[in-house]
Amino acid sequence: MVRVLFVAFVALVTVGCATNPATGKRQFNLMSEAQEISAGQEADAQVKKEMGLYNDPNLQEYISSIGLKLAQLSERPNLPWHYSVVDVPAVNAFALPGGYIYITRGILPFLNDEAQLAGVLGHETGHVTARHAAQQYTRAVGGTVGLVALGIFVPGARPFGQLAEQGLGVLFLKYGRGDELQADQLGARYVARGNWDPAGVPDMLTTLGRLDEASGQRRGVPNWLETHPEPLARVKEIQPAVQQLSAGRTDLVRNHDAMLRAVDGIIYGDNPDQGVVRGASFIHPPLRFRIDFPNGWDIQNSPEQVIAKASGADVYMLLEQVQMPRGNGVENIARAQMENAGFRILSGSRDRVNGLDAYVGLYQGSLEGLGNVRMRAAHIVHNGNIYLVAGFAAPNIFDPLDSAMLMSIRSFKPLTADEAAAVRPNRIDIYVVREGDSWQSIAERSGGVIKPATLAVMNGAEPNSQPMVGSRIKIVVGG
Ligand SMILES: [Zn+2]
């Protein structure tokens, strides 16, 4: 969770017909190249603001150098190409029109060599050169669905608005199967031109296909499988092109060690700078607080808010920072915000939560996607910020849940400097496999922060295989 304001942007589009630079085919385009670039620029600012770039200049430089090499070998070398690692734990990569390519921090440990990394970057580059990104964007912004998906967020007016819609949804529209196959083909072409083994494309598809849909998934940024369907079917389709591209080539490289060096030490999972989930607790070291959600609930941390959900029921708790609070004193601010969100107060009083000034109320209102809800909400003042902690459910099931929600609210408490400093991220480390090791034993040695199957997939292996003695592999070490 970080303080975020969404920026509204409007893209002007005109209609035209142009030759697709990557495919050579005439194509109906709603965007000129200049428009494509300016749309990309604007959305790039939004991506950086909401996801943030991963703070590791060497890694950024490494990714950028590989990406730019591919771009120079593409059909559109003169676009203002940018390749960046966003500070997101989800496993994904995406492209904006105009040559803005992003790869998540979360996908990097799963790419086992430089050829696979080039495969992902080449694939995304292909979406831009073939103008898929521009077309998707045009479709989204040109249609009413896209405007809703953009979710122009007016701070204060829609305090819970992001529950149902993600503001960045427009970036993650699914490409069609044809577009995916074409991006795979173009990616393999650029990878081979850059002297990497084009088998990096099917290899990365195999690895990402092995990843469980749920793993690496975080609210806000979907995972690769949601935005790039059918990876395993695509492995077969790309094989003939890979064989053709590598025929007679003896200069193709994989660069396994370079990739290991690049990811050694990077953060795996939550970054404490954005708050971390540990068991049933959410801890935010920079903002200096922690809160315990009810046991067994699923907790999702995103830039705007933290959402906890009871399993199998439409019962939620949410935590967010109140943006631009209006009024004087916590009671007025609380009442104004809730009223503004269309909520009616049933009861409420000033209170103290672990020594912090607060206003705790019971409200009635409705939320997109849920309908009528009753909400137990606390507005808590801490370090000059006001936090909203709220539990809600349909009125007919709410009452028995109220005490658990109140208990969560009452667990909100400040962190000391020492407590904040003690929260460390999990990181990738390199390990040499010894006699008698199994994926299971290595995962256990890592303190259980990663499942044996995920560890195997991360190292390009089948979950039920044995790690090769003497090989250098990636492991995750607990913070
Ligand atoms: Zn794709």
Short mmCIF file of C-alpha atoms and ligand atoms in Angstrom, two decimals:
data_model
loop_
_atom_site.label_atom_id
_atom_site.label_comp_id
_atom_site.label_asym_id
_atom_site.label_seq_id
_atom_site.Cartn_x
_atom_site.Cartn_y
_atom_site.Cartn_z
CA MET A 1 0.00 0.00 0.00
CA VAL A 2 1.37 3.36 -1.00
CA ARG A 3 -0.20 6.75 -1.38
CA VAL A 4 -1.50 6.88 -4.91
CA LEU A 5 -3.57 9.26 -6.95
CA PHE A 6 -4.91 8.09 -10.23
CA VAL A 7 -4.44 10.39 -13.15
CA ALA A 8 -7.16 10.76 -15.66
CA PHE A 9 -6.07 10.75 -19.24
CA VAL A 10 -7.87 11.07 -22.51
CA ALA A 11 -6.58 9.71 -25.76
CA LEU A 12 -7.64 11.39 -28.96
CA VAL A 13 -7.96 8.94 -31.78
CA THR A 14 -8.39 9.36 -35.49
CA VAL A 15 -9.18 6.72 -38.04
CA GLY A 16 -6.71 5.58 -40.67
CA CYS A 17 -5.34 2.63 -42.57
CA ALA A 18 -1.68 1.71 -42.49
CA THR A 19 0.76 -1.07 -43.27
CA ASN A 20 1.68 -3.16 -40.26
CA PRO A 21 5.47 -2.86 -39.98
CA ALA A 22 6.03 -6.34 -38.52
CA THR A 23 3.61 -8.32 -40.66
CA GLY A 24 3.67 -6.23 -43.84
CA LYS A 25 -0.13 -6.41 -44.01
CA ARG A 26 -2.51 -3.49 -44.49
CA GLN A 27 -4.41 -2.88 -41.34
CA PHE A 28 -7.16 -0.69 -40.00
CA ASN A 29 -5.60 1.51 -37.36
CA LEU A 30 -7.19 4.04 -35.10
CA MET A 31 -3.88 5.44 -33.99
CA SER A 32 -1.01 7.09 -35.83
CA GLU A 33 2.53 6.30 -34.70
CA ALA A 34 2.77 9.69 -33.01
CA GLN A 35 -0.46 9.00 -31.15
CA GLU A 36 0.78 5.55 -30.27
CA ILE A 37 3.90 7.05 -28.71
CA SER A 38 2.07 9.74 -26.78
CA ALA A 39 -0.51 7.25 -25.48
CA GLY A 40 2.38 5.06 -24.32
CA GLN A 41 4.10 7.98 -22.65
CA GLU A 42 1.03 8.93 -20.67
CA ALA A 43 0.28 5.41 -19.55
CA ASP A 44 3.98 4.92 -18.70
CA ALA A 45 3.73 7.73 -16.16
CA GLN A 46 0.73 5.99 -14.63
CA VAL A 47 2.50 2.63 -14.47
CA LYS A 48 5.53 4.14 -12.76
CA LYS A 49 3.34 5.96 -10.28
CA GLU A 50 1.18 3.00 -9.36
CA MET A 51 3.57 0.07 -9.57
CA GLY A 52 6.89 1.78 -9.15
CA LEU A 53 10.17 0.67 -10.71
CA TYR A 54 12.22 -1.93 -8.86
CA ASN A 55 15.08 -0.15 -7.13
CA ASP A 56 18.09 -2.00 -8.55
CA PRO A 57 19.98 0.06 -11.16
CA ASN A 58 22.19 -2.86 -12.26
CA LEU A 59 19.22 -5.12 -12.88
CA GLN A 60 17.34 -2.34 -14.74
CA GLU A 61 20.41 -1.76 -16.88
CA TYR A 62 20.75 -5.47 -17.65
CA ILE A 63 17.07 -5.85 -18.67
CA SER A 64 17.18 -2.65 -20.68
CA SER A 65 20.31 -3.69 -22.59
CA ILE A 66 18.74 -6.98 -23.65
CA GLY A 67 15.44 -5.34 -24.56
CA LEU A 68 17.06 -2.58 -26.59
CA LYS A 69 19.15 -5.09 -28.50
CA LEU A 70 15.96 -6.93 -29.51
CA ALA A 71 14.24 -3.66 -30.41
CA GLN A 72 17.12 -2.61 -32.67
CA LEU A 73 16.72 -5.92 -34.52
CA SER A 74 12.97 -5.47 -34.93
CA GLU A 75 11.01 -3.86 -37.77
CA ARG A 76 10.48 -0.68 -35.72
CA PRO A 77 13.94 0.19 -34.38
CA ASN A 78 13.17 3.91 -34.24
CA LEU A 79 10.40 3.83 -31.64
CA PRO A 80 11.42 5.32 -28.26
CA TRP A 81 11.84 1.86 -26.69
CA HIS A 82 11.94 1.50 -22.90
CA TYR A 83 12.38 -1.74 -20.96
CA SER A 84 11.79 -1.60 -17.21
CA VAL A 85 11.34 -3.88 -14.21
CA VAL A 86 8.27 -2.89 -12.16
CA ASP A 87 8.27 -3.56 -8.43
CA VAL A 88 5.45 -6.07 -8.49
CA PRO A 89 5.52 -9.64 -7.08
CA ALA A 90 3.06 -11.03 -9.66
CA VAL A 91 4.50 -13.06 -12.55
CA ASN A 92 3.84 -11.01 -15.68
CA ALA A 93 5.14 -8.83 -18.50
CA PHE A 94 3.23 -6.32 -20.58
CA ALA A 95 3.59 -3.79 -23.35
CA LEU A 96 2.17 -0.34 -23.96
CA PRO A 97 1.82 1.25 -27.41
CA GLY A 98 4.86 3.15 -28.59
CA GLY A 99 7.50 0.78 -27.22
CA TYR A 100 7.08 0.77 -23.44
CA ILE A 101 7.77 -2.73 -22.16
CA TYR A 102 7.55 -3.85 -18.54
CA ILE A 103 8.58 -7.02 -16.86
CA THR A 104 7.64 -7.68 -13.24
CA ARG A 105 10.18 -8.39 -10.53
CA GLY A 106 8.11 -11.52 -9.86
CA ILE A 107 8.65 -13.11 -13.28
CA LEU A 108 12.45 -12.82 -13.24
CA PRO A 109 13.27 -15.78 -10.93
CA PHE A 110 11.19 -18.02 -13.21
CA LEU A 111 13.25 -17.29 -16.32
CA ASN A 112 16.04 -19.79 -16.19
CA ASP A 113 18.46 -18.27 -18.68
CA GLU A 114 19.00 -15.18 -20.78
CA ALA A 115 17.41 -16.81 -23.83
CA GLN A 116 14.15 -17.19 -21.87
CA LEU A 117 14.36 -13.61 -20.63
CA ALA A 118 14.93 -12.49 -24.22
CA GLY A 119 11.96 -14.71 -25.15
CA VAL A 120 9.63 -12.77 -22.82
CA LEU A 121 11.00 -9.37 -23.85
CA GLY A 122 10.92 -10.38 -27.53
CA HIS A 123 7.31 -11.54 -27.21
CA GLU A 124 6.24 -8.20 -25.68
CA THR A 125 8.30 -6.34 -28.30
CA GLY A 126 6.35 -8.30 -30.92
CA HIS A 127 3.05 -7.03 -29.48
CA VAL A 128 4.32 -3.49 -30.12
CA THR A 129 5.90 -4.02 -33.55
CA ALA A 130 2.77 -5.79 -34.81
CA ARG A 131 0.74 -2.97 -33.29
CA HIS A 132 -1.31 -5.30 -31.09
CA ALA A 133 -0.73 -3.00 -28.14
CA ALA A 134 -1.98 0.01 -30.10
CA GLN A 135 -5.00 -1.89 -31.34
CA GLN A 136 -5.90 -3.21 -27.90
CA TYR A 137 -5.56 0.25 -26.48
CA THR A 138 -7.67 1.77 -29.24
CA ARG A 139 -10.33 -0.84 -28.68
CA ALA A 140 -10.31 -0.20 -24.95
CA VAL A 141 -10.24 3.56 -24.99
CA GLY A 142 -12.57 3.82 -27.99
CA GLY A 143 -15.27 1.68 -26.41
CA THR A 144 -17.32 2.31 -23.32
CA VAL A 145 -15.95 -0.80 -21.62
CA GLY A 146 -12.48 0.66 -21.75
CA LEU A 147 -13.54 3.91 -20.20
CA VAL A 148 -15.01 2.04 -17.27
CA ALA A 149 -11.92 -0.13 -17.02
CA LEU A 150 -9.76 2.97 -16.91
CA GLY A 151 -11.65 3.79 -13.74
CA ILE A 152 -10.94 7.49 -13.63
CA PHE A 153 -10.50 7.71 -9.92
CA VAL A 154 -11.65 10.85 -8.21
CA PRO A 155 -10.09 10.83 -4.75
CA GLY A 156 -12.73 11.11 -2.09
CA ALA A 157 -15.62 10.57 -4.43
CA ARG A 158 -15.14 6.83 -4.72
CA PRO A 159 -13.36 5.71 -1.57
CA PHE A 160 -14.21 2.06 -2.19
CA GLY A 161 -14.47 2.36 -5.95
CA GLN A 162 -11.40 0.27 -6.67
CA LEU A 163 -12.91 -2.75 -4.98
CA ALA A 164 -14.68 -3.78 -8.15
CA GLU A 165 -12.47 -2.27 -10.81
CA GLN A 166 -8.76 -1.91 -11.10
CA GLY A 167 -7.66 1.37 -12.56
CA LEU A 168 -4.92 -0.24 -14.59
CA GLY A 169 -7.24 -2.88 -16.02
CA VAL A 170 -6.92 -1.38 -19.47
CA LEU A 171 -3.27 -2.42 -19.62
CA PHE A 172 -4.07 -6.04 -19.04
CA LEU A 173 -6.70 -6.76 -21.63
CA LYS A 174 -6.25 -10.22 -23.02
CA TYR A 175 -4.79 -10.47 -26.48
CA GLY A 176 -6.50 -12.87 -28.87
CA ARG A 177 -4.94 -16.22 -29.68
CA GLY A 178 -3.81 -14.99 -33.08
CA ASP A 179 -2.01 -12.03 -31.55
CA GLU A 180 -0.28 -14.29 -29.03
CA LEU A 181 0.97 -16.68 -31.70
CA GLN A 182 2.20 -13.79 -33.78
CA ALA A 183 4.01 -12.22 -30.82
CA ASP A 184 5.64 -15.62 -30.11
CA GLN A 185 6.83 -15.82 -33.74
CA LEU A 186 8.14 -12.26 -33.78
CA GLY A 187 9.76 -12.76 -30.39
CA ALA A 188 11.58 -15.89 -31.57
CA ARG A 189 12.75 -13.99 -34.66
CA TYR A 190 14.27 -11.13 -32.62
CA VAL A 191 15.78 -13.55 -30.09
CA ALA A 192 17.55 -15.49 -32.86
CA ARG A 193 18.72 -12.27 -34.54
CA GLY A 194 20.26 -11.30 -31.19
CA ASN A 195 22.18 -14.62 -31.16
CA TRP A 196 20.17 -16.12 -28.34
CA ASP A 197 18.64 -19.55 -28.75
CA PRO A 198 15.04 -18.95 -30.00
CA ALA A 199 14.04 -22.03 -27.95
CA GLY A 200 13.99 -19.47 -25.13
CA VAL A 201 10.45 -18.63 -26.31
CA PRO A 202 8.92 -22.12 -25.96
CA ASP A 203 10.99 -22.73 -22.83
CA MET A 204 9.64 -19.69 -21.04
CA LEU A 205 6.12 -20.62 -22.19
CA THR A 206 6.61 -24.09 -20.72
CA THR A 207 7.76 -22.69 -17.38
CA LEU A 208 5.01 -20.09 -17.17
CA GLY A 209 2.47 -22.73 -18.22
CA ARG A 210 3.60 -24.94 -15.33
CA LEU A 211 2.95 -22.18 -12.84
CA ASP A 212 -0.25 -22.63 -10.98
CA GLU A 213 -2.78 -19.92 -11.89
CA ALA A 214 -2.90 -18.86 -8.28
CA SER A 215 0.81 -18.55 -7.64
CA GLY A 216 2.33 -15.15 -8.00
CA GLN A 217 -1.08 -13.63 -8.41
CA ARG A 218 -1.74 -10.41 -6.58
CA ARG A 219 -4.60 -8.01 -6.74
CA GLY A 220 -3.79 -5.17 -9.10
CA VAL A 221 -1.49 -6.95 -11.46
CA PRO A 222 -2.84 -10.19 -12.87
CA ASN A 223 -0.44 -13.00 -13.68
CA TRP A 224 0.90 -14.00 -17.08
CA LEU A 225 -1.62 -16.82 -17.51
CA GLU A 226 -4.53 -14.41 -17.23
CA THR A 227 -3.17 -12.06 -19.87
CA HIS A 228 -1.39 -14.60 -22.09
CA PRO A 229 -3.68 -17.60 -22.53
CA GLU A 230 -2.78 -21.18 -23.45
CA PRO A 231 1.00 -21.14 -23.06
CA LEU A 232 1.39 -24.91 -23.42
CA ALA A 233 -0.59 -25.06 -26.67
CA ARG A 234 1.59 -22.24 -27.97
CA VAL A 235 4.75 -24.24 -27.22
CA LYS A 236 3.77 -26.67 -29.99
CA GLU A 237 2.81 -23.96 -32.44
CA ILE A 238 6.12 -22.13 -32.15
CA GLN A 239 8.35 -25.21 -32.58
CA PRO A 240 8.60 -25.18 -36.42
CA ALA A 241 9.66 -21.52 -36.39
CA VAL A 242 12.23 -22.21 -33.68
CA GLN A 243 13.73 -25.07 -35.69
CA GLN A 244 13.89 -22.95 -38.82
CA LEU A 245 15.48 -20.02 -37.00
CA SER A 246 18.15 -22.16 -35.33
CA ALA A 247 18.98 -24.37 -38.33
CA GLY A 248 22.70 -24.22 -39.09
CA ARG A 249 23.37 -21.71 -36.33
CA THR A 250 26.24 -22.62 -34.00
CA ASP A 251 26.49 -19.16 -32.42
CA LEU A 252 23.27 -19.26 -30.38
CA VAL A 253 23.65 -18.84 -26.62
CA ARG A 254 21.54 -19.48 -23.50
CA ASN A 255 23.65 -17.62 -20.89
CA HIS A 256 22.34 -19.45 -17.84
CA ASP A 257 24.97 -18.00 -15.49
CA ALA A 258 24.37 -14.40 -16.55
CA MET A 259 20.69 -14.78 -15.69
CA LEU A 260 21.48 -16.35 -12.31
CA ARG A 261 23.80 -13.46 -11.49
CA ALA A 262 21.15 -10.95 -12.50
CA VAL A 263 18.48 -12.34 -10.16
CA ASP A 264 20.77 -13.28 -7.24
CA GLY A 265 19.56 -11.26 -4.24
CA ILE A 266 16.37 -9.79 -5.75
CA ILE A 267 13.26 -9.60 -3.58
CA TYR A 268 10.83 -12.50 -3.87
CA GLY A 269 7.20 -11.83 -2.90
CA ASP A 270 6.19 -8.74 -0.96
CA ASN A 271 8.53 -5.78 -0.76
CA PRO A 272 8.41 -4.31 2.78
CA ASP A 273 8.42 -0.82 1.23
CA GLN A 274 4.86 -1.57 0.10
CA GLY A 275 3.78 -3.49 3.19
CA VAL A 276 3.99 -7.23 3.71
CA VAL A 277 1.53 -9.98 4.54
CA ARG A 278 2.81 -12.34 7.24
CA GLY A 279 0.26 -14.98 8.19
CA ALA A 280 -2.93 -13.15 9.19
CA SER A 281 -1.09 -9.86 9.69
CA PHE A 282 -0.39 -6.95 7.39
CA ILE A 283 2.70 -4.99 8.38
CA HIS A 284 3.76 -1.71 6.81
CA PRO A 285 7.28 -0.75 7.97
CA PRO A 286 7.58 2.69 6.29
CA LEU A 287 4.10 3.76 7.47
CA ARG A 288 4.85 2.15 10.86
CA PHE A 289 1.76 0.10 11.63
CA ARG A 290 0.49 -3.44 11.74
CA ILE A 291 -2.96 -4.99 11.81
CA ASP A 292 -4.19 -8.55 12.31
CA PHE A 293 -7.01 -9.75 10.09
CA PRO A 294 -9.24 -12.68 11.11
CA ASN A 295 -7.39 -16.01 10.93
CA GLY A 296 -7.58 -17.91 7.67
CA TRP A 297 -8.71 -14.95 5.57
CA ASP A 298 -7.04 -14.33 2.23
CA ILE A 299 -5.13 -11.02 2.31
CA GLN A 300 -4.34 -9.11 -0.89
CA ASN A 301 -2.09 -6.09 -0.85
CA SER A 302 -2.36 -3.63 -3.73
CA PRO A 303 -1.19 -0.04 -4.20
CA GLU A 304 -4.52 1.49 -3.19
CA GLN A 305 -5.71 -0.79 -0.46
CA VAL A 306 -5.41 -4.05 1.41
CA ILE A 307 -8.37 -6.39 1.13
CA ALA A 308 -8.95 -9.40 3.36
CA LYS A 309 -11.63 -11.89 2.39
CA ALA A 310 -13.22 -14.71 4.36
CA SER A 311 -12.89 -17.95 2.42
CA GLY A 312 -15.97 -18.95 0.49
CA ALA A 313 -18.09 -15.98 1.60
CA ASP A 314 -18.69 -12.39 0.51
CA VAL A 315 -17.29 -11.05 3.77
CA TYR A 316 -14.46 -8.54 3.54
CA MET A 317 -12.22 -6.22 5.44
CA LEU A 318 -10.44 -3.35 3.81
CA LEU A 319 -7.64 -1.05 4.86
CA GLU A 320 -6.73 2.13 3.05
CA GLN A 321 -5.36 5.57 3.61
CA VAL A 322 -8.01 8.29 3.43
CA GLN A 323 -7.07 10.53 0.52
CA MET A 324 -7.57 14.27 0.93
CA PRO A 325 -9.54 14.09 4.19
CA ARG A 326 -12.19 16.79 4.52
CA GLY A 327 -13.21 18.44 7.78
CA ASN A 328 -11.64 19.01 11.17
CA GLY A 329 -11.07 16.18 13.58
CA VAL A 330 -11.40 12.48 13.01
CA GLU A 331 -15.16 12.36 13.65
CA ASN A 332 -15.98 14.98 11.01
CA ILE A 333 -13.56 13.42 8.53
CA ALA A 334 -15.06 9.97 9.08
CA ARG A 335 -18.64 11.14 8.73
CA ALA A 336 -17.87 13.25 5.65
CA GLN A 337 -16.04 10.44 3.88
CA MET A 338 -18.71 7.85 4.57
CA GLU A 339 -21.53 10.18 3.63
CA ASN A 340 -19.72 11.07 0.44
CA ALA A 341 -19.49 7.36 -0.37
CA GLY A 342 -23.27 7.08 0.05
CA PHE A 343 -23.14 5.42 3.47
CA ARG A 344 -25.63 6.22 6.23
CA ILE A 345 -24.40 6.16 9.80
CA LEU A 346 -26.32 3.90 12.22
CA SER A 347 -24.17 4.60 15.26
CA GLY A 348 -20.69 5.79 16.08
CA SER A 349 -18.38 7.22 18.71
CA ARG A 350 -14.93 8.62 19.34
CA ASP A 351 -12.59 5.93 20.53
CA ARG A 352 -8.94 5.04 21.07
CA VAL A 353 -7.24 2.17 19.26
CA ASN A 354 -3.96 1.21 20.94
CA GLY A 355 -3.54 4.82 22.02
CA LEU A 356 -4.47 6.28 18.61
CA ASP A 357 -7.31 8.73 18.11
CA ALA A 358 -10.15 7.06 16.22
CA TYR A 359 -13.80 7.18 15.26
CA VAL A 360 -15.60 3.86 15.09
CA GLY A 361 -18.99 3.63 13.45
CA LEU A 362 -21.57 1.27 12.05
CA TYR A 363 -22.82 2.16 8.57
CA GLN A 364 -25.29 1.04 5.96
CA GLY A 365 -24.79 1.50 2.24
CA SER A 366 -24.13 -0.30 -1.01
CA LEU A 367 -21.01 -1.32 -2.92
CA GLU A 368 -20.47 -2.10 -6.56
CA GLY A 369 -20.65 -5.83 -7.12
CA LEU A 370 -21.95 -6.59 -3.63
CA GLY A 371 -25.19 -4.64 -3.30
CA ASN A 372 -26.38 -3.58 0.16
CA VAL A 373 -23.86 -3.98 2.93
CA ARG A 374 -23.50 -3.19 6.59
CA MET A 375 -20.06 -1.86 7.46
CA ARG A 376 -18.12 -1.60 10.70
CA ALA A 377 -15.61 1.14 10.00
CA ALA A 378 -12.88 2.81 12.00
CA HIS A 379 -11.04 5.94 11.00
CA ILE A 380 -7.72 5.90 12.82
CA VAL A 381 -5.23 8.77 13.07
CA HIS A 382 -1.60 7.70 12.92
CA ASN A 383 1.49 9.78 12.09
CA GLY A 384 -0.55 12.50 10.44
CA ASN A 385 -2.41 10.05 8.18
CA ILE A 386 -5.94 8.78 8.54
CA TYR A 387 -6.53 5.09 7.93
CA LEU A 388 -9.86 3.53 7.20
CA VAL A 389 -10.24 -0.03 8.49
CA ALA A 390 -13.62 -1.49 7.60
CA GLY A 391 -15.37 -4.85 7.69
CA PHE A 392 -18.48 -5.42 5.64
CA ALA A 393 -21.01 -8.00 4.51
CA ALA A 394 -24.65 -8.24 3.50
CA PRO A 395 -26.89 -6.93 6.36
CA ASN A 396 -28.52 -10.34 6.95
CA ILE A 397 -25.21 -12.07 7.72
CA PHE A 398 -23.35 -9.14 9.28
CA ASP A 399 -24.22 -9.23 12.99
CA PRO A 400 -22.40 -12.44 14.01
CA LEU A 401 -19.26 -11.16 12.18
CA ASP A 402 -19.15 -7.78 13.88
CA SER A 403 -17.08 -8.85 16.89
CA ALA A 404 -14.34 -10.42 14.71
CA MET A 405 -14.21 -7.25 12.60
CA LEU A 406 -13.97 -5.08 15.71
CA MET A 407 -11.19 -7.28 17.03
CA SER A 408 -9.27 -6.71 13.78
CA ILE A 409 -9.86 -2.98 13.99
CA ARG A 410 -8.59 -2.99 17.58
CA SER A 411 -5.40 -4.79 16.51
CA PHE A 412 -4.25 -1.78 14.45
CA LYS A 413 -1.16 -0.53 16.22
CA PRO A 414 1.97 1.54 15.65
CA LEU A 415 5.30 -0.18 14.99
CA THR A 416 8.48 0.86 16.75
CA ALA A 417 11.55 1.64 14.68
CA ASP A 418 13.07 -1.71 15.72
CA GLU A 419 9.94 -3.63 14.80
CA ALA A 420 9.85 -1.90 11.41
CA ALA A 421 13.53 -2.65 10.79
CA ALA A 422 12.99 -6.32 11.65
CA VAL A 423 10.65 -6.83 8.67
CA ARG A 424 12.86 -8.14 5.88
CA PRO A 425 11.86 -9.40 2.46
CA ASN A 426 12.41 -12.91 1.15
CA ARG A 427 15.17 -12.97 -1.43
CA ILE A 428 16.52 -15.12 -4.23
CA ASP A 429 19.82 -16.83 -3.49
CA ILE A 430 21.99 -19.27 -5.44
CA TYR A 431 22.60 -22.78 -4.13
CA VAL A 432 24.67 -25.71 -5.37
CA VAL A 433 22.70 -28.98 -5.22
CA ARG A 434 24.24 -31.66 -2.99
CA GLU A 435 23.95 -35.40 -2.87
CA GLY A 436 20.63 -36.44 -1.32
CA ASP A 437 18.86 -33.11 -1.95
CA SER A 438 15.31 -33.09 -3.27
CA TRP A 439 13.13 -30.11 -4.22
CA GLN A 440 11.30 -30.86 -0.98
CA SER A 441 14.41 -30.77 1.22
CA ILE A 442 15.76 -27.63 -0.45
CA ALA A 443 12.39 -25.87 -0.06
CA GLU A 444 12.33 -26.82 3.63
CA ARG A 445 15.85 -25.52 4.09
CA SER A 446 14.56 -22.18 2.75
CA GLY A 447 12.25 -21.95 5.74
CA GLY A 448 9.11 -22.98 3.89
CA VAL A 449 8.63 -19.67 2.07
CA ILE A 450 8.35 -21.51 -1.25
CA LYS A 451 6.61 -24.76 -2.21
CA PRO A 452 8.82 -27.59 -3.56
CA ALA A 453 6.87 -27.61 -6.85
CA THR A 454 7.33 -23.86 -7.34
CA LEU A 455 11.04 -24.21 -6.61
CA ALA A 456 11.35 -26.89 -9.30
CA VAL A 457 9.44 -24.79 -11.85
CA MET A 458 11.61 -21.78 -10.99
CA ASN A 459 14.62 -23.85 -12.00
CA GLY A 460 13.16 -25.04 -15.26
CA ALA A 461 12.33 -28.52 -13.95
CA GLU A 462 9.24 -30.69 -13.64
CA PRO A 463 7.86 -30.61 -10.09
CA ASN A 464 8.27 -34.40 -9.74
CA SER A 465 11.88 -34.47 -10.96
CA GLN A 466 15.09 -34.62 -8.92
CA PRO A 467 17.47 -31.65 -8.84
CA MET A 468 20.81 -32.42 -10.51
CA VAL A 469 23.69 -32.80 -8.06
CA GLY A 470 26.29 -30.06 -8.55
CA SER A 471 24.01 -27.76 -10.52
CA ARG A 472 23.58 -24.15 -9.48
CA ILE A 473 19.97 -23.34 -8.74
CA LYS A 474 17.88 -20.47 -7.44
CA ILE A 475 16.39 -20.77 -3.97
CA VAL A 476 14.35 -18.43 -1.82
CA VAL A 477 15.66 -17.45 1.59
CA GLY A 478 13.31 -16.10 4.23
CA GLY A 479 13.68 -12.53 5.44
ZN ZN B 1 1.37 -11.73 -25.26
#
